[in-house]
Tab-separated table of C-alpha atoms in Angstrom:
chain	number	residue	atom	x	y	z
A	1	UNK	CA	-3.333	5.684	-13.791
A	2	UNK	CA	-6.546	5.539	-11.810
A	3	UNK	CA	-5.911	7.590	-8.701
A	4	UNK	CA	-9.423	6.649	-7.587
A	5	UNK	CA	-8.220	4.272	-8.491
A	6	UNK	CA	3.615	-3.036	12.817
A	7	UNK	CA	9.897	-3.022	18.947
A	8	UNK	CA	10.805	-5.883	20.362
A	9	UNK	CA	11.677	-5.114	23.975
A	10	UNK	CA	8.942	-2.554	24.561
A	11	UNK	CA	6.680	-2.789	27.577
A	12	UNK	CA	3.446	-4.667	27.035
A	13	UNK	CA	1.361	-1.517	27.102
A	14	UNK	CA	3.480	0.154	24.444
A	15	UNK	CA	3.356	-2.896	22.199
A	16	UNK	CA	-0.406	-3.000	22.569
A	17	UNK	CA	-0.604	0.609	21.475
A	18	UNK	CA	1.427	-0.075	18.365
A	19	UNK	CA	-0.807	-3.001	17.484
A	20	UNK	CA	-3.846	-0.784	17.842
A	21	UNK	CA	-2.450	1.787	15.478
A	22	UNK	CA	-1.342	-0.285	12.550
A	23	UNK	CA	-0.944	-3.954	13.376
A	24	UNK	CA	-4.553	-4.779	14.064
A	25	UNK	CA	-7.570	-3.322	12.418
A	26	UNK	CA	-9.664	-0.819	14.246
A	27	UNK	CA	-8.331	2.716	13.942
A	28	UNK	CA	-6.622	5.260	16.138
A	29	UNK	CA	-5.457	4.753	19.737
A	30	UNK	CA	-7.413	6.631	22.328
A	31	UNK	CA	-6.134	10.134	22.893
A	32	UNK	CA	-3.614	9.981	20.043
A	33	UNK	CA	-5.405	10.984	16.907
A	34	UNK	CA	-5.275	14.602	15.908
A	35	UNK	CA	-8.465	16.407	15.031
A	36	UNK	CA	-6.616	18.439	12.436
A	37	UNK	CA	-6.549	15.509	10.006
A	38	UNK	CA	-5.557	16.033	6.417
A	39	UNK	CA	-5.148	19.821	6.793
A	40	UNK	CA	-1.832	19.192	8.591
A	41	UNK	CA	-0.183	16.942	6.029
A	42	UNK	CA	0.707	19.255	3.175
A	43	UNK	CA	4.132	18.487	1.812
A	44	UNK	CA	6.885	21.059	1.709
A	45	UNK	CA	7.690	21.489	-1.975
A	46	UNK	CA	11.231	22.768	-2.451
A	47	UNK	CA	10.592	25.050	-5.417
A	48	UNK	CA	14.184	26.341	-5.415
A	49	UNK	CA	15.675	22.870	-5.287
A	50	UNK	CA	19.297	22.564	-6.383
A	51	UNK	CA	20.703	19.034	-6.336
A	52	UNK	CA	24.363	20.063	-6.415
A	53	UNK	CA	23.906	22.367	-3.427
A	54	UNK	CA	22.023	19.675	-1.519
A	55	UNK	CA	24.755	17.112	-2.187
A	56	UNK	CA	27.419	19.518	-0.955
A	57	UNK	CA	25.490	20.247	2.247
A	58	UNK	CA	24.595	16.590	2.820
A	59	UNK	CA	28.226	15.475	2.666
A	60	UNK	CA	28.838	17.424	5.880
A	61	UNK	CA	26.267	15.265	7.671
A	62	UNK	CA	25.561	11.634	8.445
A	63	UNK	CA	25.420	8.836	9.040
A	64	UNK	CA	21.694	8.409	8.468
A	65	UNK	CA	19.221	5.635	9.247
A	66	UNK	CA	16.184	4.729	7.194
A	67	UNK	CA	13.177	2.819	8.534
A	68	UNK	CA	11.202	0.872	5.912
A	69	UNK	CA	9.030	-2.252	5.903
A	70	UNK	CA	10.804	-3.592	2.806
A	71	UNK	CA	14.030	-5.586	3.129
A	72	UNK	CA	15.114	-3.835	-0.076
A	73	UNK	CA	15.863	-0.768	2.055
A	74	UNK	CA	19.223	-2.359	2.866
A	75	UNK	CA	20.177	-2.401	-0.814
A	76	UNK	CA	18.877	1.116	-1.303
A	77	UNK	CA	20.922	2.431	1.632
A	78	UNK	CA	24.037	0.688	0.347
A	79	UNK	CA	23.584	2.157	-3.118
A	80	UNK	CA	23.053	5.623	-1.607
A	81	UNK	CA	26.308	5.301	0.377
A	82	UNK	CA	28.218	4.185	-2.700
A	83	UNK	CA	26.860	7.049	-4.769
A	84	UNK	CA	27.278	9.928	-2.341
A	85	UNK	CA	29.832	8.716	0.237
A	86	UNK	CA	27.352	9.318	3.077
A	87	UNK	CA	26.920	6.318	5.359
A	88	UNK	CA	23.325	5.123	5.302
A	89	UNK	CA	21.791	2.159	7.118
A	90	UNK	CA	18.488	0.632	6.115
A	91	UNK	CA	16.466	-0.954	8.918
A	92	UNK	CA	13.504	-3.194	8.104
A	93	UNK	CA	10.608	-2.395	10.443
A	94	UNK	CA	6.904	-2.818	9.839
A	95	UNK	CA	4.368	-0.023	10.105
A	96	UNK	CA	3.469	-0.363	13.789
A	97	UNK	CA	7.125	-0.656	14.797
A	98	UNK	CA	7.982	2.419	12.769
A	99	UNK	CA	5.070	4.344	14.280
A	100	UNK	CA	6.135	3.507	17.835
A	101	UNK	CA	9.838	4.101	17.214
A	102	UNK	CA	9.278	7.487	15.635
A	103	UNK	CA	6.870	8.551	18.379
A	104	UNK	CA	9.178	7.505	21.238
A	105	UNK	CA	12.253	9.007	19.592
A	106	UNK	CA	10.515	12.318	18.994
A	107	UNK	CA	9.143	12.491	22.517
A	108	UNK	CA	12.519	11.633	24.076
A	109	UNK	CA	14.462	13.966	21.809
A	110	UNK	CA	16.701	11.078	20.766
A	111	UNK	CA	15.940	10.691	17.081
A	112	UNK	CA	17.629	7.689	15.458
A	113	UNK	CA	15.562	7.265	12.313
A	114	UNK	CA	16.191	10.099	9.890
A	115	UNK	CA	13.945	8.917	7.064
A	116	UNK	CA	10.803	6.849	7.513
A	117	UNK	CA	8.939	4.947	4.814
A	118	UNK	CA	5.656	3.805	6.328
A	119	UNK	CA	2.861	1.792	4.769
A	120	UNK	CA	0.042	3.258	6.819
A	121	UNK	CA	-0.821	6.608	5.322
A	122	UNK	CA	-3.899	7.180	7.542
A	123	UNK	CA	-1.800	6.768	10.724
A	124	UNK	CA	0.835	9.035	9.234
A	125	UNK	CA	-1.547	11.781	8.168
A	126	UNK	CA	-3.630	11.686	11.337
A	127	UNK	CA	-0.887	11.267	13.959
A	128	UNK	CA	2.799	11.481	13.097
A	129	UNK	CA	2.463	14.469	10.784
A	130	UNK	CA	0.009	16.638	12.734
A	131	UNK	CA	1.867	15.852	15.977
A	132	UNK	CA	4.982	17.319	14.418
A	133	UNK	CA	7.186	14.228	14.618
A	134	UNK	CA	7.865	14.108	10.862
A	135	UNK	CA	7.307	16.167	7.770
A	136	UNK	CA	6.808	15.417	4.097
A	137	UNK	CA	9.236	16.998	1.626
A	138	UNK	CA	9.223	16.955	-2.166
A	139	UNK	CA	12.175	18.088	-4.295
A	140	UNK	CA	11.086	20.628	-6.856
A	141	UNK	CA	12.708	18.846	-9.777
A	142	UNK	CA	10.426	15.830	-9.327
A	143	UNK	CA	7.123	17.267	-8.152
A	144	UNK	CA	5.564	17.492	-11.629
A	145	UNK	CA	6.086	13.752	-12.147
A	146	UNK	CA	4.076	12.892	-9.028
A	147	UNK	CA	0.300	12.878	-9.254
A	148	UNK	CA	-1.427	15.309	-6.914
A	149	UNK	CA	-3.217	12.473	-5.121
A	150	UNK	CA	0.208	11.089	-4.137
A	151	UNK	CA	1.858	14.284	-2.880
A	152	UNK	CA	0.330	14.983	0.540
A	153	UNK	CA	2.106	13.208	2.077
A	154	UNK	CA	4.645	12.104	-0.519
A	155	UNK	CA	4.087	8.521	-1.623
A	156	UNK	CA	7.245	6.477	-2.252
A	157	UNK	CA	5.716	3.402	-3.846
A	158	UNK	CA	2.328	1.797	-4.394
A	159	UNK	CA	2.211	-1.917	-3.545
A	160	UNK	CA	-0.193	-3.774	-5.846
A	161	UNK	CA	-2.289	-6.793	-4.965
A	162	UNK	CA	-3.775	-8.585	-7.961
A	163	UNK	CA	-6.695	-10.935	-8.400
A	164	UNK	CA	-5.104	-14.167	-9.576
A	165	UNK	CA	-5.925	-17.686	-10.707
A	166	UNK	CA	-4.356	-21.132	-11.134
A	167	UNK	CA	-2.940	-21.589	-14.631
A	168	UNK	CA	-2.626	-25.372	-14.269
A	169	UNK	CA	-6.412	-25.665	-14.093
A	170	UNK	CA	-7.589	-22.645	-16.067
A	171	UNK	CA	-6.373	-21.386	-19.436
A	172	UNK	CA	-7.612	-17.905	-18.519
A	173	UNK	CA	-9.010	-16.218	-15.439
A	174	UNK	CA	-12.457	-17.754	-14.821
A	175	UNK	CA	-13.736	-14.566	-13.203
A	176	UNK	CA	-14.258	-11.361	-15.151
A	177	UNK	CA	-16.109	-9.200	-12.628
A	178	UNK	CA	-15.469	-8.777	-8.884
A	179	UNK	CA	-19.204	-9.133	-8.261
A	180	UNK	CA	-18.894	-12.722	-9.523
A	181	UNK	CA	-16.906	-13.441	-6.376
A	182	UNK	CA	-20.072	-12.830	-4.378
A	183	UNK	CA	-22.095	-15.498	-6.225
A	184	UNK	CA	-22.732	-19.102	-5.171
A	185	UNK	CA	-20.331	-20.390	-7.813
A	186	UNK	CA	-17.399	-18.876	-5.916
A	187	UNK	CA	-18.525	-19.607	-2.355
A	188	UNK	CA	-15.483	-20.658	-0.288
A	189	UNK	CA	-13.310	-20.127	-3.372
A	190	UNK	CA	-11.750	-16.689	-2.892
A	191	UNK	CA	-8.480	-16.569	-0.909
A	192	UNK	CA	-7.449	-13.266	0.648
A	193	UNK	CA	-5.909	-11.604	3.672
A	194	UNK	CA	-8.435	-11.353	6.512
A	195	UNK	CA	-9.606	-7.718	6.524
A	196	UNK	CA	-10.258	-7.958	10.282
A	197	UNK	CA	-6.481	-8.038	10.724
A	198	UNK	CA	-5.374	-5.952	7.751
A	199	UNK	CA	-5.651	-2.186	7.733
A	200	UNK	CA	-4.683	-2.234	4.064
A	201	UNK	CA	-7.876	-4.104	3.248
A	202	UNK	CA	-10.033	-1.908	5.474
A	203	UNK	CA	-8.579	1.197	3.884
A	204	UNK	CA	-9.258	-0.265	0.453
A	205	UNK	CA	-12.923	-0.636	1.350
A	206	UNK	CA	-12.970	2.962	2.577
A	207	UNK	CA	-11.220	4.230	-0.551
A	208	UNK	CA	-13.639	2.420	-2.838
A	209	UNK	CA	-16.579	3.909	-0.966
A	210	UNK	CA	-15.130	7.388	-1.469
A	211	UNK	CA	-13.714	7.189	-4.972
A	212	UNK	CA	-14.927	3.988	-6.648
A	213	UNK	CA	-18.703	3.870	-6.261
A	214	UNK	CA	-19.460	4.660	-9.895
A	215	UNK	CA	-17.153	1.908	-11.166
A	216	UNK	CA	-18.616	-0.626	-8.722
A	217	UNK	CA	-22.161	0.263	-9.727
A	218	UNK	CA	-21.288	-0.073	-13.400
A	219	UNK	CA	-19.699	-3.485	-12.767
A	220	UNK	CA	-22.808	-4.516	-10.799
A	221	UNK	CA	-25.050	-3.696	-13.743
A	222	UNK	CA	-22.755	-5.563	-16.114
A	223	UNK	CA	-22.837	-8.657	-13.862
A	224	UNK	CA	-26.505	-8.743	-12.886
A	225	UNK	CA	-28.168	-6.865	-15.768
A	226	UNK	CA	-29.849	-4.382	-13.449
A	227	UNK	CA	-29.056	-1.044	-11.872
A	228	UNK	CA	-27.663	-1.019	-8.350
A	229	UNK	CA	-30.324	0.480	-6.111
A	230	UNK	CA	-28.743	0.309	-2.662
A	231	UNK	CA	-27.120	3.036	-0.575
A	232	UNK	CA	-23.500	1.963	-1.085
A	233	UNK	CA	-22.167	-0.428	-3.702
A	234	UNK	CA	-18.954	-0.837	-1.690
A	235	UNK	CA	-20.759	-1.841	1.494
A	236	UNK	CA	-22.960	-4.232	-0.442
A	237	UNK	CA	-19.971	-5.852	-2.165
A	238	UNK	CA	-18.092	-6.179	1.142
A	239	UNK	CA	-21.121	-7.764	2.837
A	240	UNK	CA	-21.711	-10.201	-0.005
A	241	UNK	CA	-18.039	-11.128	-0.256
A	242	UNK	CA	-17.782	-11.711	3.498
A	243	UNK	CA	-20.956	-13.767	3.389
A	244	UNK	CA	-19.601	-15.984	0.616
A	245	UNK	CA	-17.253	-17.874	2.985
A	246	UNK	CA	-13.920	-16.572	1.687
A	247	UNK	CA	-10.690	-18.397	2.537
A	248	UNK	CA	-9.078	-15.979	4.996
A	249	UNK	CA	-5.340	-15.973	5.608
A	250	UNK	CA	-2.784	-14.008	7.592
A	251	UNK	CA	-0.364	-13.473	4.729
A	252	UNK	CA	0.014	-13.099	0.996
A	253	UNK	CA	2.262	-16.169	1.009
A	254	UNK	CA	-0.692	-18.255	2.195
A	255	UNK	CA	-2.884	-16.796	-0.536
A	256	UNK	CA	-0.275	-17.688	-3.134
A	257	UNK	CA	-0.130	-21.273	-1.845
A	258	UNK	CA	-3.921	-21.581	-1.896
A	259	UNK	CA	-4.133	-20.367	-5.474
A	260	UNK	CA	-0.981	-21.553	-7.177
A	261	UNK	CA	0.116	-24.793	-5.512
A	262	UNK	CA	0.296	-27.572	-8.125
A	263	UNK	CA	-1.953	-30.604	-8.303
A	264	UNK	CA	-5.232	-28.912	-7.386
A	265	UNK	CA	-8.553	-29.857	-8.940
A	266	UNK	CA	-10.619	-26.859	-7.917
A	267	UNK	CA	-8.345	-23.980	-6.811
A	268	UNK	CA	-9.683	-20.641	-5.576
A	269	UNK	CA	-9.281	-17.193	-6.988
A	270	UNK	CA	-6.884	-15.126	-4.874
A	271	UNK	CA	-5.980	-11.535	-4.095
A	272	UNK	CA	-2.214	-11.380	-3.530
A	273	UNK	CA	0.780	-9.060	-3.624
A	274	UNK	CA	2.699	-8.756	-6.868
A	275	UNK	CA	5.869	-9.973	-5.098
A	276	UNK	CA	4.334	-13.415	-4.603
A	277	UNK	CA	4.371	-14.122	-8.306
A	278	UNK	CA	8.037	-15.007	-7.870
A	279	UNK	CA	6.668	-18.286	-6.482
A	280	UNK	CA	6.033	-19.391	-10.047
A	281	UNK	CA	9.773	-19.778	-10.567
A	282	UNK	CA	10.903	-20.334	-6.971
A	283	UNK	CA	8.257	-22.865	-5.880
A	284	UNK	CA	6.777	-24.141	-9.099
A	285	UNK	CA	3.403	-22.558	-8.450
A	286	UNK	CA	0.881	-22.042	-11.227
A	287	UNK	CA	-0.596	-18.544	-10.967
A	288	UNK	CA	-1.274	-15.511	-13.112
A	289	UNK	CA	-3.133	-12.234	-12.812
A	290	UNK	CA	-6.755	-11.729	-13.761
A	291	UNK	CA	-5.953	-9.057	-16.309
A	292	UNK	CA	-9.523	-8.440	-17.455
A	293	UNK	CA	-11.238	-8.238	-14.053
A	294	UNK	CA	-13.815	-5.449	-13.853
A	295	UNK	CA	-13.806	-2.820	-12.596
A	296	UNK	CA	-10.237	-3.352	-11.352
A	297	UNK	CA	-7.639	-6.108	-11.616
A	298	UNK	CA	-6.567	-5.327	-8.046
A	299	UNK	CA	-5.505	-2.523	-5.726
A	300	UNK	CA	-2.302	-0.574	-5.083
A	301	UNK	CA	-1.705	0.408	-1.438
A	302	UNK	CA	0.572	3.426	-0.864
A	303	UNK	CA	3.715	3.731	1.262
A	304	UNK	CA	4.804	7.255	2.117
A	305	UNK	CA	8.285	8.574	2.799
A	306	UNK	CA	8.884	11.347	5.357
A	307	UNK	CA	11.722	12.957	7.324
A	308	UNK	CA	12.032	13.110	11.118
A	309	UNK	CA	11.792	16.713	12.272
A	310	UNK	CA	14.322	16.034	15.023
A	311	UNK	CA	16.929	14.544	12.703
A	312	UNK	CA	20.352	16.196	12.903
A	313	UNK	CA	20.930	15.232	9.272
A	314	UNK	CA	18.280	17.195	7.439
A	315	UNK	CA	20.204	17.641	4.190
A	316	UNK	CA	21.359	14.019	4.048
A	317	UNK	CA	17.794	12.893	4.761
A	318	UNK	CA	16.473	15.051	1.939
A	319	UNK	CA	19.120	13.701	-0.391
A	320	UNK	CA	18.024	10.153	0.431
A	321	UNK	CA	14.404	11.050	-0.297
A	322	UNK	CA	15.451	12.479	-3.645
A	323	UNK	CA	17.520	9.351	-4.353
A	324	UNK	CA	14.604	7.076	-3.434
A	325	UNK	CA	12.374	8.941	-5.862
A	326	UNK	CA	14.672	8.247	-8.830
A	327	UNK	CA	14.888	5.165	-11.009
A	328	UNK	CA	18.361	4.341	-9.668
A	329	UNK	CA	17.297	4.655	-6.038
A	330	UNK	CA	13.980	2.829	-6.087
A	331	UNK	CA	15.072	-0.024	-8.371
A	332	UNK	CA	15.356	-2.640	-5.566
A	333	UNK	CA	11.718	-2.051	-4.578
A	334	UNK	CA	9.983	-1.894	-7.942
A	335	UNK	CA	11.591	-4.963	-9.501
A	336	UNK	CA	8.814	-7.167	-8.039
A	337	UNK	CA	5.914	-5.097	-9.310
A	338	UNK	CA	5.664	-2.161	-6.932
A	339	UNK	CA	5.020	1.181	-8.580
A	340	UNK	CA	7.059	4.291	-7.870
A	341	UNK	CA	4.913	7.387	-7.486
A	342	UNK	CA	7.362	9.058	-9.871
A	343	UNK	CA	5.479	8.420	-13.088
A	344	UNK	CA	8.542	9.185	-15.238
A	345	UNK	CA	10.252	5.984	-14.011
A	346	UNK	CA	9.813	3.084	-16.456
A	347	UNK	CA	8.175	0.073	-14.842
A	348	UNK	CA	10.456	-2.978	-15.110
A	349	UNK	CA	9.103	-6.337	-16.177
A	350	UNK	CA	8.208	-8.721	-13.349
A	351	UNK	CA	6.354	-12.055	-13.029
A	352	UNK	CA	3.047	-10.341	-12.205
A	353	UNK	CA	3.140	-8.180	-15.335
A	354	UNK	CA	2.522	-5.115	-13.176
A	355	UNK	CA	3.706	-2.783	-15.937
A	356	UNK	CA	0.840	-3.832	-18.194
A	357	UNK	CA	-1.757	-3.537	-15.426
A	358	UNK	CA	-1.011	-0.100	-14.000
A	359	UNK	CA	-4.014	1.478	-15.664
A	360	UNK	CA	-6.323	-1.333	-14.558
A	361	UNK	CA	-5.982	-1.294	-10.775
A	362	UNK	CA	-7.379	0.852	-7.988
A	363	UNK	CA	-4.935	3.454	-6.659
A	364	UNK	CA	-5.579	5.080	-3.296
A	365	UNK	CA	-6.095	8.840	-3.068
A	366	UNK	CA	-4.369	10.490	-0.084
A	367	UNK	CA	-7.272	12.923	0.160
A	368	UNK	CA	-9.330	10.086	1.645
A	369	UNK	CA	-6.849	9.051	4.352
A	370	UNK	CA	-8.622	10.804	7.226
A	371	UNK	CA	-11.874	9.090	6.331
A	372	UNK	CA	-9.930	5.816	6.092
A	373	UNK	CA	-8.546	6.418	9.607
A	374	UNK	CA	-11.871	7.293	11.162
A	375	UNK	CA	-13.835	4.499	9.477
A	376	UNK	CA	-11.566	1.499	10.159
A	377	UNK	CA	-13.684	0.287	13.063
A	378	UNK	CA	-16.846	0.642	11.000
A	379	UNK	CA	-15.429	-1.489	8.187
A	380	UNK	CA	-14.109	-4.008	10.735
A	381	UNK	CA	-17.563	-4.299	12.272
A	382	UNK	CA	-19.234	-4.673	8.880
A	383	UNK	CA	-16.824	-7.427	7.875
A	384	UNK	CA	-17.036	-9.337	11.162
A	385	UNK	CA	-20.819	-9.241	11.307
A	386	UNK	CA	-21.110	-10.352	7.672
A	387	UNK	CA	-18.420	-13.012	7.354
A	388	UNK	CA	-19.337	-16.680	7.105
A	389	UNK	CA	-16.738	-19.425	7.535
């Protein structure tokens, strides 16, 4: 695997803060970010972990509540309850909601969410963790199956987005190199989430600039038959892509419709979540992944799992984390292409063929999360000043 490879009812000011953190692009809220950064996010590795002892202790606790942006958390919580007899409730909340809920609960001393799975690692590593609201814990029996780049904080799953094409029009992906998407041939023919409103996309740009420059430069040479001579291949690719009039959407569902809807004569290439490939069967869309795209067939954005420090159910929370890191526990989330960070878990088949593409996509490295956090506004500015509609 290539490791380089957003509460209803809150006051308007609080809601605005949550949007600033993770709902809208642009970085940390004023006065909230910790200067300690990544040095404060080391996971606690339970080297003396004993599952039987943890189960026994956990059964004296509960119920527990889990916050997660995936609706599958409800199935996971139910399965956990059935397995261990500890009542667990899964609550679907997006990243900004989770951030605000955890912060308010910690500050008030009224912690309701025991376990939090949050898909904004930079906000987690630069705010919630260093401020002491949560901590990252790894059971010792699983640590060796988790890549080092996914441990601090512990990553639960990686959510892939794949370059994709319309199979009704093309017999194979018509694009082989991501630099092709910056050429005149593909002007106004690449559908994607608008990076100006997607921290995932901004963080991808940041991650590529930190860990993917060599691959981007190699792909540039392959596409244009000359060495890249600029300062940053990532910045150059982002500028060219933005300037090529991409079709910008607010959701992966819109990208899927733009790419895969039937009856098109000249459909765009798209960058969409693996879960949207279910639209082939559910909606009759025609779409498939660009398996041979260089240097990557897509990206995999991480979602971390942490425990609230103020939880009264520490053992039950740890048991849920352990459960979520096993094949049985994470099954509801990885059936649509998401990757568990536990590399010993077999990847199930799904419509996007994620199992076959794991080695061909860009995985984030948690070591770059502080740079991601601090550079979001810079990448937003670069995109907005470069984009043509």
